[in-house]
Coordinates of N, CA and C in Angstrom, one line a residue:
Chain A
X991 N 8.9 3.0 -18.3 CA 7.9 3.0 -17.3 C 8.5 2.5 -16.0
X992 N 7.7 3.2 -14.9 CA 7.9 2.5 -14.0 C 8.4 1.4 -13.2
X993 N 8.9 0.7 -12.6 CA 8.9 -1.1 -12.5 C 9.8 -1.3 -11.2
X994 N 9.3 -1.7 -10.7 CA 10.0 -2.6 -9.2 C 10.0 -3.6 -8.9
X995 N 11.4 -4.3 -9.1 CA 11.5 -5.5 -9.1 C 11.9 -5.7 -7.7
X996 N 11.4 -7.1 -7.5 CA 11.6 -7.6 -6.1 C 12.2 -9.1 -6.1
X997 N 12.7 -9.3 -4.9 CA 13.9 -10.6 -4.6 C 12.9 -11.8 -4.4
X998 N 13.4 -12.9 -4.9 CA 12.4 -14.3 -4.6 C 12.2 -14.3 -3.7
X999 N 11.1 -15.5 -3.6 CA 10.2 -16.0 -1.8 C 11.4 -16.6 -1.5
X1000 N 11.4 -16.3 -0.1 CA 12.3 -17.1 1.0 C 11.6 -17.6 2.1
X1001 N 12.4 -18.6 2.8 CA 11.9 -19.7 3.8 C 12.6 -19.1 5.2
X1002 N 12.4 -18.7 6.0 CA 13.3 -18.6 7.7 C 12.8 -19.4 8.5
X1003 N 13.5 -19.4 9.4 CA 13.5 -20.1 10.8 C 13.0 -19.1 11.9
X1004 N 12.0 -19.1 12.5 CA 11.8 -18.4 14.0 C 13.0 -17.3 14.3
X1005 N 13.4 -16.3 14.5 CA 14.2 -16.3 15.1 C 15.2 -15.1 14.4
X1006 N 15.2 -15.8 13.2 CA 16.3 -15.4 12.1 C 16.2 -14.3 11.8
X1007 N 16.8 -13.6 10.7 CA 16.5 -12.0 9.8 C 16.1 -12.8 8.4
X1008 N 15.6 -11.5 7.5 CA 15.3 -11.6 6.3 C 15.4 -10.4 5.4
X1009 N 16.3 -10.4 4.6 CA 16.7 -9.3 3.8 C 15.4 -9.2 2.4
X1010 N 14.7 -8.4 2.1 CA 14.1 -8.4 0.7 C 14.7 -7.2 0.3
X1011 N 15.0 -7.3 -0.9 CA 15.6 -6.2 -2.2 C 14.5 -5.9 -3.2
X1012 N 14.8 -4.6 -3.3 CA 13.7 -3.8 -4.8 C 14.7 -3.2 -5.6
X1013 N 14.6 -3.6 -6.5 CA 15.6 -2.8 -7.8 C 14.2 -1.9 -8.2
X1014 N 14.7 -0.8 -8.6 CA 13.8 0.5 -9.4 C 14.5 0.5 -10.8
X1015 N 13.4 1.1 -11.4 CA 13.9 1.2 -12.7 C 12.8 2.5 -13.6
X1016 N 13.5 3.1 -14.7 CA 12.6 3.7 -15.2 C 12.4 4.9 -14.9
X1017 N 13.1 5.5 -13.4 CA 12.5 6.6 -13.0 C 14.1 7.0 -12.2
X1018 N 13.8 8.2 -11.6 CA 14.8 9.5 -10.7 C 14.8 8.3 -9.4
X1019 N 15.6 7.8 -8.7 CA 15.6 6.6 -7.5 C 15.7 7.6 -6.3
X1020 N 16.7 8.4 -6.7 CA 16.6 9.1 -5.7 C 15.3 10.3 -5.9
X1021 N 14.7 10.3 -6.6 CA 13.5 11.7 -6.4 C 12.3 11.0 -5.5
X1022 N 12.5 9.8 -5.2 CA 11.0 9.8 -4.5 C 11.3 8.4 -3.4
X1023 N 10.5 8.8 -2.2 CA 10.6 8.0 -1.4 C 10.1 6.3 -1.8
X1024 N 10.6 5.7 -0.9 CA 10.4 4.1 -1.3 C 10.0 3.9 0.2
X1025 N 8.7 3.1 0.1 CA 7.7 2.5 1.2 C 7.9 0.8 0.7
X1026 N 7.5 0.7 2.3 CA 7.5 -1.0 2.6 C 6.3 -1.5 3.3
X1027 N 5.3 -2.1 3.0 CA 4.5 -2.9 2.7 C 4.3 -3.8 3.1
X1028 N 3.5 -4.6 3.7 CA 3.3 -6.0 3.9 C 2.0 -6.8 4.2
X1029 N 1.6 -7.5 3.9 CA 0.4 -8.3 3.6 C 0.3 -9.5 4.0
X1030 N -0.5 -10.2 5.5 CA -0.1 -11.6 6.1 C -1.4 -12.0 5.0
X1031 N -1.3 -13.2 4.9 CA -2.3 -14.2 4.6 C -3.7 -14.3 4.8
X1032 N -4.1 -13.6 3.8 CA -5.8 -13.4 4.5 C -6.1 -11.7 4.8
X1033 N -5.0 -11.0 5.2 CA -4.9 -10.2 5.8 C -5.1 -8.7 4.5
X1034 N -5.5 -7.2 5.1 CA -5.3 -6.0 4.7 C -3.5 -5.7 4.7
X1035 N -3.0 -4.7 3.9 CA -2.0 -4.3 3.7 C -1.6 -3.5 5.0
X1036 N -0.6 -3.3 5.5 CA 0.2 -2.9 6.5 C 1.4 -2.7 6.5
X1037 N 1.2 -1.0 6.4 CA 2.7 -0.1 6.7 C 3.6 -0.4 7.4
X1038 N 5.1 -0.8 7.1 CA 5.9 -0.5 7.9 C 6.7 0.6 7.8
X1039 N 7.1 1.5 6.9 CA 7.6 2.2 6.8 C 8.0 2.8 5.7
X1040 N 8.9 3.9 5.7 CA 9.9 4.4 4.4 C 11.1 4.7 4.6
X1041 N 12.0 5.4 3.4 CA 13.1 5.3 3.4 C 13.5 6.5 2.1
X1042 N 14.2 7.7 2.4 CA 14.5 8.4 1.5 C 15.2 8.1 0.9
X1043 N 15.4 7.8 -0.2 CA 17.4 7.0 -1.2 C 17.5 8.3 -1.2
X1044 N 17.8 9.5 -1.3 CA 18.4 10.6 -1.8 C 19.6 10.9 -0.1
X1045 N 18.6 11.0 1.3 CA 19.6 11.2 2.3 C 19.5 10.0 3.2
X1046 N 19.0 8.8 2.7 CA 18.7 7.8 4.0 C 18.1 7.9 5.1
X1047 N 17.3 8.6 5.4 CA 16.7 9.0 6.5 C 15.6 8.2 6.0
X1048 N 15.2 7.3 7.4 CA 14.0 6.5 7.5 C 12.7 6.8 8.3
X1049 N 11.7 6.2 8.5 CA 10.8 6.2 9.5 C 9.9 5.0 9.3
X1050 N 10.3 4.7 10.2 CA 9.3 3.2 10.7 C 8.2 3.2 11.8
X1051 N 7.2 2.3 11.1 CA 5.7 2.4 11.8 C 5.7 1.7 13.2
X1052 N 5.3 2.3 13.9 CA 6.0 2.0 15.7 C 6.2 0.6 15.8
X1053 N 5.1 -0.5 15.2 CA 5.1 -1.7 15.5 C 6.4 -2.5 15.4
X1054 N 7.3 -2.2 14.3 CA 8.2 -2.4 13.6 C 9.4 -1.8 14.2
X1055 N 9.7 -0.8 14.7 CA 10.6 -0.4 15.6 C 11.7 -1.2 16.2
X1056 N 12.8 -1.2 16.0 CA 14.2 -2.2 16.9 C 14.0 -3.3 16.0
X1057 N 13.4 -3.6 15.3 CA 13.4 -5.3 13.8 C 13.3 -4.8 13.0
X1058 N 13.4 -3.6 12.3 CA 13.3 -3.6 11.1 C 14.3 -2.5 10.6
X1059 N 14.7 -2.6 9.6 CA 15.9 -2.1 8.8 C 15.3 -1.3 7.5
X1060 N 15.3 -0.1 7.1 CA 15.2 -0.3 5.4 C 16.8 0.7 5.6
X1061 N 17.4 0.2 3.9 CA 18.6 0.9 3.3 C 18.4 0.6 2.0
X1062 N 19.6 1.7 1.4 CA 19.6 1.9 0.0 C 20.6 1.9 -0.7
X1063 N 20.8 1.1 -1.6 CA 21.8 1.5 -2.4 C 22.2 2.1 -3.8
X1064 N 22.6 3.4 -3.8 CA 22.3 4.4 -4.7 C 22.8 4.0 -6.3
X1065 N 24.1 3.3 -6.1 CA 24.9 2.7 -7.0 C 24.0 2.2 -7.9
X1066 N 23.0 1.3 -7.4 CA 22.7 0.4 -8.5 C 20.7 0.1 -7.8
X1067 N 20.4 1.2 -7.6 CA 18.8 1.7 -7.6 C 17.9 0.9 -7.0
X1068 N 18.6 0.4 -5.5 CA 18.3 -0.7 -5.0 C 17.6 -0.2 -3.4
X1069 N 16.7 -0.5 -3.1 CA 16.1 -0.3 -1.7 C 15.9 -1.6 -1.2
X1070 N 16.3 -1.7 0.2 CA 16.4 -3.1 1.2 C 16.0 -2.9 2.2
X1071 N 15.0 -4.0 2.3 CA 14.2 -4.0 3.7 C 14.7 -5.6 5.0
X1072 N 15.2 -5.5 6.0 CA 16.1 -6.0 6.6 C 14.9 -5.9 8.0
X1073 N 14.1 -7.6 8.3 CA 13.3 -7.6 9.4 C 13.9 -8.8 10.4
X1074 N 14.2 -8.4 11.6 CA 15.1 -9.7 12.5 C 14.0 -10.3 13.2
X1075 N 14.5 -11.1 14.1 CA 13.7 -11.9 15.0 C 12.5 -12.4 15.0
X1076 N 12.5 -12.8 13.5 CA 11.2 -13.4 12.6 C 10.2 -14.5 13.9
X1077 N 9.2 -14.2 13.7 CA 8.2 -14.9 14.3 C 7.2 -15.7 13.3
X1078 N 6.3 -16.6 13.3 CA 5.9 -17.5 12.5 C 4.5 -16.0 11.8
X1079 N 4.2 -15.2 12.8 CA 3.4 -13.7 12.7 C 4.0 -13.0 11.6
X1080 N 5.1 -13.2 10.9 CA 5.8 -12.4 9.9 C 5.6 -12.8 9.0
X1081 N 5.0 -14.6 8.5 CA 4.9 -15.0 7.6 C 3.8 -13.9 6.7
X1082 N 4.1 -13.6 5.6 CA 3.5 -12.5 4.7 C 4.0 -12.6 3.2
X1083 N 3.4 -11.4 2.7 CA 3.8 -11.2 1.2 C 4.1 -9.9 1.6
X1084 N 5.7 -9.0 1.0 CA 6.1 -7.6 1.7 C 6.3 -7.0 -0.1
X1085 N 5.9 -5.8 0.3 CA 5.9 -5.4 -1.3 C 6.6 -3.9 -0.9
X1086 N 7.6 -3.5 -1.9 CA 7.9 -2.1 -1.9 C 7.1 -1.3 -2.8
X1087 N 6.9 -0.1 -2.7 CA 5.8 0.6 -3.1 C 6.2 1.9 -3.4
X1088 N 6.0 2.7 -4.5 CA 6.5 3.7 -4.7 C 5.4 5.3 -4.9
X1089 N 5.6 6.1 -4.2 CA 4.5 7.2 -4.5 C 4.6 8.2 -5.8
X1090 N 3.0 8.2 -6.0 CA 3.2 9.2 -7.5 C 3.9 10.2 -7.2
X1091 N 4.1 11.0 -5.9 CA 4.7 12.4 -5.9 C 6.0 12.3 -4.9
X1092 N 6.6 13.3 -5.4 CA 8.0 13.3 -4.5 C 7.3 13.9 -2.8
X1093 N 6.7 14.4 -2.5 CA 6.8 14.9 -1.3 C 6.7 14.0 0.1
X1094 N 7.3 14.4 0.9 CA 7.3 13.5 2.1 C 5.9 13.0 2.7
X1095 N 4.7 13.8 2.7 CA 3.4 13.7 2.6 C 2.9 13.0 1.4
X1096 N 3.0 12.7 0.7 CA 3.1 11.8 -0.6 C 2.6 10.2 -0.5
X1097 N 1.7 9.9 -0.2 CA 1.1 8.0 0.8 C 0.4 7.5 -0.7
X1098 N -0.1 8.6 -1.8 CA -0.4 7.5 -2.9 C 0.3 6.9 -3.9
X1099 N 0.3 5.2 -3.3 CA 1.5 4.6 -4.0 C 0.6 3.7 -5.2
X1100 N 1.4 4.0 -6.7 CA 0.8 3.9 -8.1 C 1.8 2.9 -8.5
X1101 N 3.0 2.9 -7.7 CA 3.7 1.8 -8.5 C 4.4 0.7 -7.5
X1102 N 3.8 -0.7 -7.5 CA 4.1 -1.4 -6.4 C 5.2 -2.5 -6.7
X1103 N 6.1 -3.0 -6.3 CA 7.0 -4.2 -6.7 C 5.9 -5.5 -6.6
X1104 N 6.4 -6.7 -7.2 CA 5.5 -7.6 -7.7 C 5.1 -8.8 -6.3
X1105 N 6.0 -8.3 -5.0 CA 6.2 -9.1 -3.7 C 6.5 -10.2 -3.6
X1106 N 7.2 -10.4 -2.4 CA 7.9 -11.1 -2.1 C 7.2 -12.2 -0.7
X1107 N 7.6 -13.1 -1.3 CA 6.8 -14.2 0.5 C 7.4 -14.8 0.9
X1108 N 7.5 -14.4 2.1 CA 8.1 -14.8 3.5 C 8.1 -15.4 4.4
X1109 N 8.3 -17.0 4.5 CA 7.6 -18.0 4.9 C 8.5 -17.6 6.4
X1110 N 7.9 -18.4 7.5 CA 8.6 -18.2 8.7 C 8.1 -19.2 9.2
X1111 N 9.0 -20.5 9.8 CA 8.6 -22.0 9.5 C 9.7 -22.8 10.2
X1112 N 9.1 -23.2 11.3 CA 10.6 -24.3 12.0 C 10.6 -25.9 10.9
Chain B
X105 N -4.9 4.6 18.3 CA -3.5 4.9 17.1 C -4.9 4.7 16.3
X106 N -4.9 5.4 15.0 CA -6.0 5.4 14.2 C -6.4 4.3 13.3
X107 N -7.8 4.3 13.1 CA -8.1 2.9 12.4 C -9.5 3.5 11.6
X108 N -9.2 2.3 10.3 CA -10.1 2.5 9.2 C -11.1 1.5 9.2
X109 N -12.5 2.0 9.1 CA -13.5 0.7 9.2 C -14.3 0.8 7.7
X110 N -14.3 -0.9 7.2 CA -14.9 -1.1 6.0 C -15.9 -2.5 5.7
X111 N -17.1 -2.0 5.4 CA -17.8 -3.5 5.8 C -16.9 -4.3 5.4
X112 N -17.1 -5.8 6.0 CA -16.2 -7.0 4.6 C -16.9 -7.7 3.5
X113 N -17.8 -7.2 3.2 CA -18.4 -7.8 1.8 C -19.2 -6.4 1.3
X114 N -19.3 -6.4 0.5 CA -20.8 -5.5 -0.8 C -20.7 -6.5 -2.2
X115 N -21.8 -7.0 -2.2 CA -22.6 -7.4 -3.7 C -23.3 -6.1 -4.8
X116 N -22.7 -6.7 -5.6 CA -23.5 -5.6 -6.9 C -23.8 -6.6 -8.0
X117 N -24.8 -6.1 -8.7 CA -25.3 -7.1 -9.9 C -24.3 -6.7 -10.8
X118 N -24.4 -7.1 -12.0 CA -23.1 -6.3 -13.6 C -24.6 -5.2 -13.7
X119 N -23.8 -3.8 -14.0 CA -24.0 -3.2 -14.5 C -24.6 -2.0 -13.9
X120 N -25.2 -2.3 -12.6 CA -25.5 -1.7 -11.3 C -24.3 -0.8 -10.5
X121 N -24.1 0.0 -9.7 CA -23.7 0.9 -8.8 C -23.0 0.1 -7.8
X122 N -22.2 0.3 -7.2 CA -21.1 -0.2 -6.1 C -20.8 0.8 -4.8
X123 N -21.3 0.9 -3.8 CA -20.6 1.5 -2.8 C -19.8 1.3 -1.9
X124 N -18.6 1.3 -1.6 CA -18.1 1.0 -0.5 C -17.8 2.3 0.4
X125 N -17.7 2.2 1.3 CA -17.2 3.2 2.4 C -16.4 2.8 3.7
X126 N -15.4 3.9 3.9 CA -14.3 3.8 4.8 C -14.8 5.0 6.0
X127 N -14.9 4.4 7.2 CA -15.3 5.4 8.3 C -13.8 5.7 8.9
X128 N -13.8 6.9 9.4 CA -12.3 7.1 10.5 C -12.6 8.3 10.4
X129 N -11.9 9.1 11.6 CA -12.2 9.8 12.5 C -11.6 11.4 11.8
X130 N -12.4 12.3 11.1 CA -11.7 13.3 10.4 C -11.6 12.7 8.9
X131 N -11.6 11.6 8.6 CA -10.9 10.8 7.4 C -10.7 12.0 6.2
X132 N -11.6 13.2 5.8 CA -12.0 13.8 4.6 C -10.5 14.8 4.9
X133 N -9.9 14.9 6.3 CA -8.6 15.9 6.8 C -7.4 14.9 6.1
X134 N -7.6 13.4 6.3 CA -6.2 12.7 5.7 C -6.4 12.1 4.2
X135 N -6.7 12.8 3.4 CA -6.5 12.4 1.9 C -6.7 11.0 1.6
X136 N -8.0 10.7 1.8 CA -7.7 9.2 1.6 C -8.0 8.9 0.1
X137 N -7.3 7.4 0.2 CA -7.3 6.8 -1.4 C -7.6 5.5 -1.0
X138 N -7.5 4.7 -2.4 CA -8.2 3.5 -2.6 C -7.7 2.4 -3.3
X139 N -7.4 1.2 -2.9 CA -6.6 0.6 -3.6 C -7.5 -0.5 -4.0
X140 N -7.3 -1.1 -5.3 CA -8.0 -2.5 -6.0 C -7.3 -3.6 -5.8
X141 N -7.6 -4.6 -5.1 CA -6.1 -5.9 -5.0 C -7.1 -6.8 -6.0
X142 N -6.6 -8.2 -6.7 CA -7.1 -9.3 -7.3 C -6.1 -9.8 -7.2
X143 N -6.6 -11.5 -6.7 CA -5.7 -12.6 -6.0 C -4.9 -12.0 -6.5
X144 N -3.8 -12.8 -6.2 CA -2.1 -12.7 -6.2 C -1.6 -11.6 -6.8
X145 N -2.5 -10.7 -6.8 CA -1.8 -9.8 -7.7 C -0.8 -8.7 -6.7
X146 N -0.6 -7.4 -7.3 CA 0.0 -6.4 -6.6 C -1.3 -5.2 -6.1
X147 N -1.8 -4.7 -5.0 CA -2.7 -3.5 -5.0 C -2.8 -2.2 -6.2
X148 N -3.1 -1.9 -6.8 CA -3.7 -0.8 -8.0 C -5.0 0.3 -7.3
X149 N -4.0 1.6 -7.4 CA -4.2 2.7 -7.0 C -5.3 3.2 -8.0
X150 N -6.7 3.3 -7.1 CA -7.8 4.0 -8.7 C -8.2 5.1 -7.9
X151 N -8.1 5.4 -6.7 CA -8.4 6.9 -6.3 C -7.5 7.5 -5.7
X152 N -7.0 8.7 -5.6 CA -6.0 9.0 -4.5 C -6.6 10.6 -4.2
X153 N -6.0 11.1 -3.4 CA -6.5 12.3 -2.6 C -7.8 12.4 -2.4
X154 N -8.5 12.0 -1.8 CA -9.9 12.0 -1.6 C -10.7 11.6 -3.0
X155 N -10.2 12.2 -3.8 CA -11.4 12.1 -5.5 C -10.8 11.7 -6.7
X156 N -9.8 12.5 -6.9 CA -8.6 12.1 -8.1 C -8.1 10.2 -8.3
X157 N -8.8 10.2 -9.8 CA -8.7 9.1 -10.7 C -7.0 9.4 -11.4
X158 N -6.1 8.0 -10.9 CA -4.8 8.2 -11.6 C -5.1 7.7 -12.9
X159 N -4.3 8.1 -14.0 CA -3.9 7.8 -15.0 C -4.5 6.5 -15.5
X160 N -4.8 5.8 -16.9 CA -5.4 4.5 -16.7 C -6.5 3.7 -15.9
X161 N -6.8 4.9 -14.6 CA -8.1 3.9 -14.5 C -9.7 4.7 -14.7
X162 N -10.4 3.3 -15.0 CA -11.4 3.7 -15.9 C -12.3 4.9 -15.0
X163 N -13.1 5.7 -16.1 CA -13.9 6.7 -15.2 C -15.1 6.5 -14.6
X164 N -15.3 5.1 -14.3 CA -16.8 4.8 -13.7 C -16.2 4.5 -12.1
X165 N -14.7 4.9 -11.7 CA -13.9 4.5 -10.7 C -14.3 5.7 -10.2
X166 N -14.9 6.5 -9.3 CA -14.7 7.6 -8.4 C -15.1 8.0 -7.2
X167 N -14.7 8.7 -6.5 CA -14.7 9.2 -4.9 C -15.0 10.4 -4.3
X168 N -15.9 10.6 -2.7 CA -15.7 11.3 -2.7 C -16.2 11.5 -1.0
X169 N -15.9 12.3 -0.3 CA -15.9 12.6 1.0 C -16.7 13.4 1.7
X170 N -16.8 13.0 3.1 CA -17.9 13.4 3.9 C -17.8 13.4 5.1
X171 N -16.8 14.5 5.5 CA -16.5 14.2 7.1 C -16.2 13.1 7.8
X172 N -16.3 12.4 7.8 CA -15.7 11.1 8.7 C -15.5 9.9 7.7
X173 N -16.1 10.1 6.8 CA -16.6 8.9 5.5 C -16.3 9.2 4.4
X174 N -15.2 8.0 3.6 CA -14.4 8.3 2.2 C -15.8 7.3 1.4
X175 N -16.2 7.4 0.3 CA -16.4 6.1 -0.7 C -16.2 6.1 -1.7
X176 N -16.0 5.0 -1.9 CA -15.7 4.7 -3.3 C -16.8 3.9 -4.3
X177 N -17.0 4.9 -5.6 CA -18.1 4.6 -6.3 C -18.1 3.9 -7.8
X178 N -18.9 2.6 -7.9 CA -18.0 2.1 -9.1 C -19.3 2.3 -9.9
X179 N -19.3 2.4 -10.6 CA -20.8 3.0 -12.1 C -20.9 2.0 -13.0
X180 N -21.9 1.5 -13.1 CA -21.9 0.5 -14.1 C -21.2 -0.6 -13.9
X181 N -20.7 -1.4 -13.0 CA -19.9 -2.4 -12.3 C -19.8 -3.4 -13.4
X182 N -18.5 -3.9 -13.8 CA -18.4 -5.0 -14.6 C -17.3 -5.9 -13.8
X183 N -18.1 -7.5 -14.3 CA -17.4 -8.6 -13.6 C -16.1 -8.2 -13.1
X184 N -15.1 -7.5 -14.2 CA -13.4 -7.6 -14.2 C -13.3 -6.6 -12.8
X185 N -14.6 -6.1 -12.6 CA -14.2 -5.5 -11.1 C -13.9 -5.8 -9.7
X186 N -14.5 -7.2 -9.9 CA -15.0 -8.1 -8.5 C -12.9 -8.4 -8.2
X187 N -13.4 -7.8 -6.6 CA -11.6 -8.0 -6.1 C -11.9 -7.3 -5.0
X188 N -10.7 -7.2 -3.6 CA -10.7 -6.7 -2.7 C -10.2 -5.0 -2.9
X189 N -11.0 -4.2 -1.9 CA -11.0 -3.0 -1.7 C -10.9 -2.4 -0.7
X190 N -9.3 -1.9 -0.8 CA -8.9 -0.9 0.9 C -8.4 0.2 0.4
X191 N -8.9 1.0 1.8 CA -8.9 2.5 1.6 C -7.6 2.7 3.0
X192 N -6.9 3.9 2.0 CA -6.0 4.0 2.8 C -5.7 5.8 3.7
X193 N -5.7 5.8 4.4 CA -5.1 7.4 4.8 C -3.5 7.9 5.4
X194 N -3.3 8.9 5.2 CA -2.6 9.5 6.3 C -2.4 10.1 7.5
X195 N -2.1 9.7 9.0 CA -2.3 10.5 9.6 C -0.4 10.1 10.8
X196 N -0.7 11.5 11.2 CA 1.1 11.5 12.3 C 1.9 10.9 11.4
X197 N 1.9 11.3 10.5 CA 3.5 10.8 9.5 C 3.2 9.2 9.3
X198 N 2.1 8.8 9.6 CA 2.3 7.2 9.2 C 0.9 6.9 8.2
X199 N 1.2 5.9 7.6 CA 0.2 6.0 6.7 C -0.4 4.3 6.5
X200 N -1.8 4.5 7.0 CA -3.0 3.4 8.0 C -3.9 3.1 6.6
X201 N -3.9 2.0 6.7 CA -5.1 1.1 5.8 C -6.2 0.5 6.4
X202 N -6.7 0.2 6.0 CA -8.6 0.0 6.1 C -8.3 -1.8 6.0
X203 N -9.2 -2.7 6.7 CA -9.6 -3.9 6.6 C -9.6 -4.5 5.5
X204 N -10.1 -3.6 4.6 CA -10.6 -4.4 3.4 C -12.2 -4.6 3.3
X205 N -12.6 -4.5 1.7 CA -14.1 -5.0 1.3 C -13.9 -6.1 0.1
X206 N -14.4 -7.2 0.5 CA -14.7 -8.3 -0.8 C -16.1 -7.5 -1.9
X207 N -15.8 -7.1 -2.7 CA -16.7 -6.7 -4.0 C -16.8 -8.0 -4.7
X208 N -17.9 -8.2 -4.5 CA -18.7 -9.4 -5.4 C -19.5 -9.0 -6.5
X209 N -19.5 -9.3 -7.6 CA -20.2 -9.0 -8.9 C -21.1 -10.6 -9.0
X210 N -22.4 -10.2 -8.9 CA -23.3 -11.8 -8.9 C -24.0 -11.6 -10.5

């Protein structure tokens, strides 16, 4: 089955970056795009983006534009989401998210990693 | 930039009907779907393309569209359903979520 594991909760400083990791499992890594997610406190879910593992080609939700990073590493079925210049506004739960169908049009996501929280904290 | 509107609360008794609805602009053009969150959990996909029930979730879970308005309809509501509910769409290659609805089972 399915399964997306994700990297422990981490603590940053204002300022800093924050790497979260999703290991896939269970399935083709490269057949289907990997989306990134995120969830403030209280808050609805909110797109940041995707990331093809097959050519690396990304696209990020404007807000997120010049801070945010996703990459992949094919080796070992791993998608990484890489956000800088952390603001206390970042503090969240960020989940990778994977869609039932391979196509680029493809937004219903059935299999989600278990998320990760992102404190952002002087 | 487009946005999804969803009351923030609906009550239903056990056993009774559930409606929620997502307003936005064309919405029935951007395939919308529906996600179930319960605390700390991960969101759980029960509608996607406008009406289609994925795999595993139960059939009192269904949807359906009306020009500007997705809803989502729960039949026969039972307690294990009470949890938040956002509807999500496609539109310009980016893909927009709804506020959210608290579903209360009293």
């Amino acid at each position: 089955q399915v399964q997306l594991m994700q990297s422990g909760a981490d603590v940053k400083k204002p300022g800093a970056s924050v790497t979260v990791s999703c290991k896939a499992s269970g399935y083709s890594f490269t057949g289907f795009y990997m989306h990134w997610v995120r969830q403030a406190p209280g808050q609805g879910p909110e797109w940041m983006g995707w990331i093809n593992p097959k050519s690396g080609d990304t696209k990020y939700a404007q807000k997120f534009q010049g801070r945010v990073t996703m990459t992949r590493d094919t080796s070992t079925d791993t998608a990484y989401m890489d956000l800088s210049s952390l603001t206390s506004g970042d503090t969240a739960v960020y989940f990778c998210a994977r869609p039932l169908c391979s196509s680029i049009r493809c937004h219903w996501f059935d299999s989600w990693g278990q998320g990760t929280l992102v404190t952002v904290s002087s | 930039s487009y946005e999804l509107t969803q009351p923030p609360s609906v009550s239903v008794s056990p056993g009774q009907t559930a409606s929620i609805t997502c307003s936005g602009d064309k919405l029935g053009d951007k395939f919308p779907s529906w996600y179930q969150q319960k605390p700390g959990q991960s969101p759980v996909l029960v509608i996607y393309h406008n009406v289609k029930r994925p795999s595993g979730i139960p059939e009192r879970f269904s949807g359906s569209d009306s020009g500007n308005t997705a809803t989502l309809t729960i039949s026969g509501t039972q307690a294990m359903d009470e949890a938040d509910y956002y509807c999500q769409a496609w539109d310009s290659n980016t893909v927009i979520f709804g506020g959210g609805t608290k579903l209360t089972v009293l």
